Coordinates of C-alpha atoms and ligand atoms in Angstrom, one line a residue:
X1 CA -12.4 -6.0 -26.6
X2 CA -11.1 -9.0 -24.7
X3 CA -12.4 -11.5 -22.2
X4 CA -10.1 -13.5 -19.9
X5 CA -11.5 -16.3 -17.9
X6 CA -9.9 -18.0 -14.9
X7 CA -10.7 -20.3 -11.9
X8 CA -10.5 -17.3 -9.6
X9 CA -10.7 -13.5 -9.9
X10 CA -9.4 -11.4 -6.9
X11 CA -11.5 -8.2 -7.1
X12 CA -9.5 -6.5 -4.4
X13 CA -12.5 -4.5 -3.2
X14 CA -13.2 -3.6 0.4
X15 CA -14.8 -7.1 1.1
X16 CA -12.0 -9.0 -0.6
X17 CA -14.5 -10.5 -3.0
X18 CA -13.3 -13.6 -4.9
X19 CA -15.2 -14.7 -8.1
X20 CA -14.9 -18.5 -8.7
X21 CA -15.0 -19.4 -12.4
X22 CA -14.9 -15.7 -13.3
X23 CA -14.4 -13.6 -16.4
X24 CA -13.3 -10.1 -17.1
X25 CA -14.2 -8.2 -20.2
X26 CA -12.1 -5.1 -21.0
X27 CA -10.6 -2.7 -23.5
X28 CA -8.7 0.2 -21.9
X29 CA -11.2 0.1 -19.1
X30 CA -13.0 -2.8 -17.5
X31 CA -16.3 -3.4 -19.2
X32 CA -17.7 -6.2 -17.1
X33 CA -16.6 -8.6 -14.5
X34 CA -18.5 -11.6 -13.1
X35 CA -19.3 -15.2 -13.7
X36 CA -17.8 -16.7 -16.8
X37 CA -21.0 -17.7 -18.6
X38 CA -22.7 -14.4 -18.0
X39 CA -19.8 -12.2 -19.1
X40 CA -19.3 -14.2 -22.3
X41 CA -23.1 -14.1 -23.0
X42 CA -23.3 -10.3 -22.5
X43 CA -20.3 -9.5 -24.7
X44 CA -20.6 -11.7 -27.8
X45 CA -18.1 -9.7 -29.9
X46 CA -15.2 -10.0 -27.5
X47 CA -12.2 -12.2 -28.1
X48 CA -12.3 -14.9 -25.4
X49 CA -9.1 -16.3 -23.8
X50 CA -9.6 -19.2 -21.3
X51 CA -6.6 -19.2 -19.0
X52 CA -5.2 -22.6 -17.9
X53 CA -6.6 -24.4 -14.9
X54 CA -5.5 -22.9 -11.5
X55 CA -5.1 -19.4 -13.0
X56 CA -5.9 -16.3 -11.0
X57 CA -6.8 -12.9 -12.3
X58 CA -6.0 -9.9 -10.1
X59 CA -5.3 -6.2 -10.4
X60 CA -1.8 -5.1 -11.4
X61 CA 0.4 -4.7 -8.3
X62 CA 1.7 -1.4 -7.0
X63 CA 5.1 -0.7 -5.5
X64 CA 4.6 2.7 -3.8
X65 CA 8.2 3.4 -2.9
X66 CA 11.4 2.6 -4.8
X67 CA 14.7 4.5 -5.5
X68 CA 15.9 3.4 -9.0
X69 CA 19.0 5.6 -8.9
X70 CA 20.6 3.2 -6.4
X71 CA 20.0 0.1 -8.5
X72 CA 23.7 -0.7 -9.0
X73 CA 24.2 -1.4 -5.3
X74 CA 24.8 -5.0 -4.3
X75 CA 27.5 -4.9 -1.5
X76 CA 28.7 -1.3 -1.5
X77 CA 26.6 0.0 1.3
X78 CA 26.8 -0.8 5.1
X79 CA 23.8 -2.7 6.4
X80 CA 22.8 -3.5 10.0
X81 CA 22.8 0.0 11.4
X82 CA 20.7 2.9 10.0
X83 CA 23.2 5.7 10.8
X84 CA 26.1 3.7 9.3
X85 CA 24.0 2.9 6.2
X86 CA 23.2 6.6 5.8
X87 CA 26.9 7.5 6.2
X88 CA 27.7 5.0 3.5
X89 CA 25.0 6.3 1.2
X90 CA 26.3 9.9 1.6
X91 CA 29.8 8.6 0.8
X92 CA 28.8 6.4 -2.2
X93 CA 25.8 8.4 -3.5
X94 CA 27.6 10.0 -6.5
X95 CA 29.5 6.8 -7.4
X96 CA 26.3 4.7 -7.3
X97 CA 24.4 7.3 -9.3
X98 CA 27.1 7.6 -11.9
X99 CA 27.3 3.8 -12.4
X100 CA 23.6 3.6 -12.8
X101 CA 23.1 3.5 -16.6
X102 CA 20.3 2.5 -18.8
X103 CA 21.0 -1.1 -18.4
X104 CA 20.5 -1.0 -14.6
X105 CA 17.4 1.1 -14.9
X106 CA 15.9 -1.3 -17.5
X107 CA 16.8 -4.4 -15.4
X108 CA 15.3 -2.9 -12.3
X109 CA 12.1 -1.9 -14.1
X110 CA 11.9 -5.3 -15.9
X111 CA 12.2 -7.1 -12.6
X112 CA 9.2 -5.1 -11.3
X113 CA 7.3 -5.8 -14.6
X114 CA 7.9 -9.5 -14.5
X115 CA 6.6 -9.7 -11.0
X116 CA 3.4 -7.9 -12.0
X117 CA 4.1 -4.3 -10.9
X118 CA 2.0 -2.2 -13.2
X119 CA 2.5 1.0 -11.3
X120 CA 5.2 2.4 -9.0
X121 CA 6.2 5.5 -7.0
X122 CA 9.9 6.3 -7.8
X123 CA 11.8 8.7 -5.6
X124 CA 14.2 10.5 -7.9
X125 CA 17.1 12.2 -6.1
X126 CA 19.0 13.5 -9.2
X127 CA 16.8 13.0 -12.2
X128 CA 19.0 10.3 -13.7
X129 CA 16.0 7.9 -13.8
X130 CA 13.7 10.3 -15.7
X131 CA 14.1 8.8 -19.1
X132 CA 13.8 5.2 -17.9
X133 CA 10.6 6.1 -15.9
X134 CA 9.1 7.9 -18.9
X135 CA 9.8 5.1 -21.2
X136 CA 8.6 2.3 -18.9
X137 CA 5.3 0.8 -19.8
X138 CA 4.1 1.2 -16.2
X139 CA 2.2 4.0 -14.6
X140 CA 4.8 6.0 -12.7
X141 CA 4.4 8.6 -10.0
X142 CA 7.7 10.4 -10.2
X143 CA 8.7 12.0 -6.8
X144 CA 11.3 14.7 -7.4
X145 CA 13.3 14.7 -4.1
X146 CA 14.5 17.8 -2.3
X147 CA 16.8 17.8 0.7
X148 CA 19.4 20.0 2.4
X149 CA 19.9 21.2 5.9
X150 CA 22.0 24.3 5.2
X151 CA 19.8 27.4 4.5
X152 CA 22.8 29.3 3.1
X153 CA 22.7 27.1 -0.1
X154 CA 18.9 27.1 -0.2
X155 CA 18.8 29.0 -3.5
X156 CA 21.0 26.5 -5.3
X157 CA 19.1 23.5 -3.9
X158 CA 15.8 25.1 -5.0
X159 CA 17.2 26.0 -8.4
X160 CA 18.3 22.4 -9.0
X161 CA 14.9 21.1 -7.7
X162 CA 12.9 23.5 -10.0
X163 CA 14.9 22.3 -13.0
X164 CA 14.1 18.7 -12.3
X165 CA 10.5 19.5 -11.6
X166 CA 10.2 21.4 -14.9
X167 CA 11.8 18.6 -16.9
X168 CA 9.6 16.0 -15.4
X169 CA 6.4 18.1 -16.0
X170 CA 7.2 18.1 -19.7
X171 CA 6.6 14.4 -19.7
X172 CA 3.3 14.4 -17.8
X173 CA 0.9 11.9 -19.4
X174 CA -1.6 9.3 -18.5
X175 CA 1.3 7.0 -17.5
X176 CA 3.7 9.5 -16.0
X177 CA 2.8 11.8 -13.1
X178 CA 5.4 14.2 -11.6
X179 CA 5.2 14.6 -7.8
X180 CA 7.4 15.8 -5.0
X181 CA 9.4 14.2 -2.1
X182 CA 10.8 16.1 0.9
X183 CA 13.4 13.6 2.0
X184 CA 13.1 13.7 5.8
X185 CA 12.9 15.8 8.9
X186 CA 16.6 15.2 9.7
X187 CA 17.9 16.2 6.3
X188 CA 15.6 19.0 5.1
X189 CA 15.6 22.6 6.4
X190 CA 12.1 24.0 7.1
X191 CA 12.5 26.8 4.5
X192 CA 13.4 24.2 1.9
X193 CA 10.7 21.8 3.0
X194 CA 8.1 24.6 3.0
X195 CA 9.1 25.7 -0.5
X196 CA 8.5 22.2 -1.8
X197 CA 5.2 21.7 0.1
X198 CA 3.9 25.0 -1.2
X199 CA 4.7 23.9 -4.7
X200 CA 2.8 20.7 -4.1
X201 CA -0.2 22.6 -2.8
X202 CA -0.2 25.0 -5.7
X203 CA 0.2 22.4 -8.4
X204 CA -1.8 19.7 -6.6
X205 CA 1.2 17.3 -6.8
X206 CA 1.3 14.3 -4.6
X207 CA 3.9 14.5 -1.8
X208 CA 6.0 11.8 -0.1
X209 CA 8.5 11.9 2.8
X210 CA 10.5 9.4 4.8
X211 CA 9.4 9.6 8.4
X212 CA 10.4 7.9 11.7
X213 CA 12.4 5.1 10.1
X214 CA 15.1 4.5 12.8
X215 CA 15.8 4.8 16.5
X216 CA 18.5 7.4 15.5
X217 CA 15.8 9.6 13.9
X218 CA 13.5 9.2 16.9
X219 CA 16.2 10.1 19.4
X220 CA 17.4 13.0 17.2
X221 CA 14.0 14.6 16.8
X222 CA 13.0 14.0 20.4
X223 CA 16.2 15.1 22.1
X224 CA 18.9 16.2 19.6
X225 CA 21.0 13.3 20.8
X226 CA 22.0 9.8 19.7
X227 CA 23.8 8.5 16.6
X228 CA 22.7 11.3 14.3
X229 CA 24.5 13.9 16.4
X230 CA 28.0 12.7 15.3
X231 CA 26.8 12.2 11.7
X232 CA 25.3 15.6 11.4
X233 CA 28.3 17.3 13.0
X234 CA 30.1 16.6 9.7
X235 CA 27.8 19.1 8.0
X236 CA 27.2 21.6 10.9
X237 CA 29.5 22.3 13.9
X238 CA 26.5 22.7 16.2
X239 CA 23.7 20.5 14.8
X240 CA 20.2 20.8 16.3
X241 CA 17.0 19.2 15.3
X242 CA 15.1 21.4 12.9
X243 CA 11.7 20.3 14.1
X244 CA 9.9 18.1 16.6
X245 CA 8.3 15.1 14.9
X246 CA 4.8 16.7 15.3
X247 CA 6.0 20.0 13.9
X248 CA 7.3 18.2 10.9
X249 CA 4.0 16.3 10.3
X250 CA 2.0 19.5 10.7
X251 CA 3.7 21.0 7.7
X252 CA 2.1 18.4 5.5
X253 CA -1.4 18.9 6.8
X254 CA -2.9 20.3 3.6
X255 CA -1.1 18.1 1.1
X256 CA -1.9 14.5 0.3
X257 CA 1.2 12.8 1.6
X258 CA 2.6 9.3 1.4
X259 CA 4.7 8.8 4.5
X260 CA 7.4 6.2 4.2
X261 CA 8.4 3.7 7.0
X262 CA 6.8 5.3 10.2
X263 CA 8.0 2.2 12.2
X264 CA 8.9 4.4 15.2
X265 CA 5.9 6.8 14.9
X266 CA 4.0 7.2 18.2
X267 CA 0.2 6.6 18.4
X268 CA -0.5 10.3 18.1
X269 CA 1.8 10.6 15.0
X270 CA 0.2 7.6 13.3
X271 CA -3.2 9.2 14.0
X272 CA -2.0 12.3 12.3
X273 CA -0.5 10.3 9.4
X274 CA -3.9 8.6 8.9
X275 CA -5.6 12.0 8.7
X276 CA -3.1 13.5 6.3
X277 CA -2.4 10.6 4.0
X278 CA -1.1 7.0 4.0
X279 CA 1.9 5.0 4.9
X280 CA 4.3 2.9 2.8
X281 CA 5.6 -0.2 4.5
X282 CA 9.0 -1.5 3.4
X283 CA 9.7 -4.6 5.4
X284 CA 12.9 -5.8 3.8
X285 CA 14.6 -2.3 4.0
X286 CA 13.6 -2.0 7.6
X287 CA 15.0 -5.4 8.4
X288 CA 18.3 -4.9 6.6
X289 CA 18.9 -1.5 8.2
X290 CA 18.1 -3.0 11.6
X291 CA 15.1 -0.8 12.1
X292 CA 12.0 -2.1 14.0
X293 CA 9.1 -3.9 12.6
X294 CA 6.0 -1.8 12.0
X295 CA 3.2 -2.7 14.4
X296 CA 0.4 -3.5 12.0
X297 CA -2.2 -3.8 14.8
X298 CA -1.4 -0.2 15.9
X299 CA -1.5 1.0 12.3
X300 CA -5.0 -0.6 11.9
X301 CA -6.3 0.8 15.2
X302 CA -5.3 4.3 14.0
X303 CA -7.0 3.8 10.7
X304 CA -3.9 4.3 8.7
X305 CA -4.0 2.9 5.2
X306 CA -0.7 1.2 4.4
X307 CA 0.8 0.2 1.0
X308 CA 3.9 -1.8 0.2
X309 CA 7.2 -0.4 -1.1
X310 CA 10.4 -2.3 -1.9
X311 CA 12.5 0.8 -1.3
X312 CA 15.6 0.8 -3.6
X313 CA 18.3 -1.8 -4.2
X314 CA 20.2 0.4 -1.7
X315 CA 18.3 -1.4 1.0
X316 CA 16.9 -4.5 -0.6
X317 CA 18.1 -7.5 -2.6
X318 CA 15.1 -7.6 -4.9
X319 CA 12.5 -5.4 -6.6
X320 CA 10.3 -8.5 -7.2
X321 CA 7.2 -7.4 -5.3
X322 CA 6.3 -11.1 -4.4
X323 CA 9.7 -11.4 -2.6
X324 CA 8.7 -8.3 -0.6
X325 CA 5.2 -9.8 0.2
X326 CA 6.8 -13.0 1.4
X327 CA 9.1 -11.1 3.6
X328 CA 6.2 -9.3 5.2
X329 CA 4.2 -12.5 5.6
X330 CA 7.0 -14.1 7.4
X331 CA 7.9 -11.1 9.5
X332 CA 4.5 -10.2 11.0
X333 CA 4.0 -12.8 13.7
X334 CA 1.6 -10.5 15.5
X335 CA -1.0 -11.1 12.7
X336 CA -3.0 -14.2 11.8
X337 CA -1.4 -15.5 8.7
X338 CA -4.6 -16.0 6.6
X339 CA -5.9 -12.5 7.3
X340 CA -2.4 -11.0 7.0
X341 CA -2.1 -12.5 3.5
X342 CA -5.4 -10.8 2.5
X343 CA -4.3 -7.5 4.0
X344 CA -1.0 -7.7 2.1
X345 CA -2.7 -8.3 -1.2
X346 CA -5.0 -5.3 -0.5
X347 CA -1.9 -3.3 0.5
X348 CA -0.2 -4.0 -2.8
X349 CA -3.3 -3.3 -4.9
X350 CA -6.1 -1.1 -3.6
X351 CA -4.1 0.7 -0.9
X352 CA -1.2 1.3 -3.3
X353 CA -3.7 3.0 -5.7
X354 CA -5.2 5.1 -2.9
X355 CA -1.6 6.1 -1.8
X356 CA -0.5 7.1 -5.3
X357 CA -3.8 8.9 -6.1
X358 CA -4.8 6.4 -8.8
X359 CA -8.5 6.6 -8.6
X360 CA -9.0 4.4 -11.6
X361 CA -7.1 1.5 -10.1
X362 CA -8.9 0.9 -6.9
X363 CA -10.1 -2.6 -7.8
X364 CA -11.4 -4.8 -10.7
X365 CA -14.8 -3.3 -11.4
X366 CA -16.6 -1.6 -14.3
X367 CA -14.9 1.6 -15.6
X368 CA -11.7 1.1 -13.7
X369 CA -8.4 0.9 -15.7
X370 CA -7.7 -2.5 -17.2
X371 CA -4.4 -2.9 -15.3
X372 CA -4.6 -6.7 -14.8
X373 CA -2.2 -9.5 -14.1
X374 CA -2.7 -13.2 -14.2
X375 CA -0.9 -15.8 -12.1
X376 CA -0.7 -19.5 -12.4
X377 CA -0.9 -21.4 -9.1
X378 CA 1.0 -24.8 -9.0
X379 CA -2.1 -26.8 -8.1
X380 CA -5.7 -26.6 -7.0
X381 CA -6.5 -24.4 -4.0
X382 CA -8.2 -26.5 -1.4
X383 CA -9.8 -23.6 0.4
X384 CA -10.8 -20.2 -1.2
X385 CA -10.0 -18.5 2.1
X386 CA -6.4 -19.5 1.5
X387 CA -6.0 -18.1 -2.0
X388 CA -4.2 -14.9 -0.9
X389 CA -1.7 -16.9 1.2
X390 CA -1.1 -19.5 -1.6
X391 CA -0.5 -16.6 -4.1
X392 CA 2.1 -15.0 -1.8
X393 CA 3.8 -18.3 -1.1
X394 CA 4.1 -19.6 -4.6
X395 CA 4.3 -16.6 -7.0
X396 CA 7.6 -15.4 -8.4
X397 CA 6.5 -14.2 -11.8
X398 CA 3.2 -13.4 -13.4
X399 CA 1.9 -15.3 -16.4
X400 CA 0.5 -12.3 -18.3
X401 CA 0.0 -8.6 -17.6
X402 CA -2.1 -5.7 -19.1
X403 CA -1.7 -2.0 -18.6
X404 CA -4.7 0.1 -19.8
X405 CA -5.8 -3.1 -21.6
X406 CA -2.6 -3.5 -23.5
X407 CA -0.7 -6.7 -23.0
X408 CA 2.9 -6.2 -21.9
X409 CA 3.8 -9.8 -20.8
Ligands
MCF501 O1 14.2 4.6 2.4 C1 15.5 4.4 2.4 C2 16.0 4.8 3.8 N1 15.7 6.1 4.2 C3 16.1 7.2 3.6 N2 16.6 7.4 2.3 C4 16.7 6.5 1.3 C5 16.3 5.2 1.3 N3 16.7 4.6 0.2 C6 17.4 5.5 -0.5 N4 17.4 6.7 0.2 C7 18.0 7.9 -0.4 C8 17.3 9.1 -0.2 O2 16.3 9.3 -1.2 O3 19.2 8.0 0.3 C9 19.6 9.4 0.4 C10 18.4 10.2 -0.2 O4 18.6 10.6 -1.4 C11 19.9 9.7 1.8 S1 20.2 11.3 2.3 C12 21.8 11.7 1.6
FE502 FE1 13.2 5.2 0.7

């Protein structure tokens, strides 16, 4: 049993409570959290560690959307236009995947760890990242991806998918949870998507899908025109959208789904997303691929819970979650900076836990998992209201981190 004390504890509950001169007592789970003197008095047998002045204790951070298999990319892919990027991914997919060895996986995971990411949602396209995800100290939701627009090869696609699902299920544990990802409406035939959705329903596996990420996707699903037409013609002489956007969303009605991007979703579609599940917001990826900025006021007005994803190094230059938070902070001019900073901290903790179905990681309170990180601010915070903002501005690495009460940094 340990106690950590710090100048501030960010509880990350619904009220954004902050405990000044706080302490947290924990083993695998949180035993007590509150004012320093009381927690120490109530738990006389715990080993007490007083963190340095200007330290902050907060929940472990959650990156809800990352593609580790593309971690070798630095300059191989085309940026600045979503369709061209996609074309370059299709061209380089196998090369990038084959280059991605243990070293790249470990480096990518280590970068997340050092930045305080104690849980992540990994989209696995091929299964090459399985071992690295199973061996990582973090909690991993492992989304086995399925895609394919040609129903003639449906059986092969499903066979490969089933193999990967079965393999991943063998490693199910407290830290590793297999899940499913249907890639997108423009890449996945309804029969293939339905197969995966049924499996997710039957096995109660979490679902994720990319949705309304680019203008090309919007135009394609709405009218069968635009940049995707030429691209999809490479695979089918007479390509046609396989769904309307609404038809696609309706397929997910009965499974808890983490939608990714949604930057071009209409009000009605966002409403539907809010009812079915949650949304992962990947600012840097959206910017690099020249996709629009998500309207966070609209997201809020439709009661959509949003979390933060870095996406893969295929569309980001960093998996450090603080880099991502800074990008978001600087991008969203439509929001007041003080309240946005708080929203972002909630997005990367509580909302991440809700999105990945991690009921024991909702905030720092009794009986929740002891997934905790500590951060050292460079100086004293003049106003408690500004704590979230100062954290995002100044943090690059955490000082220490615990997963299920075990120290990993
Ligand atoms: O989220 C980004 C952009 N949108 C769609 N797909 C991906 C992203 N990052 C990686 N991908 C992968 C996706 O999982 O790229 C491939 C899929 O395997 C594109 S379809 C050949
Ligand atoms: Fe993605």
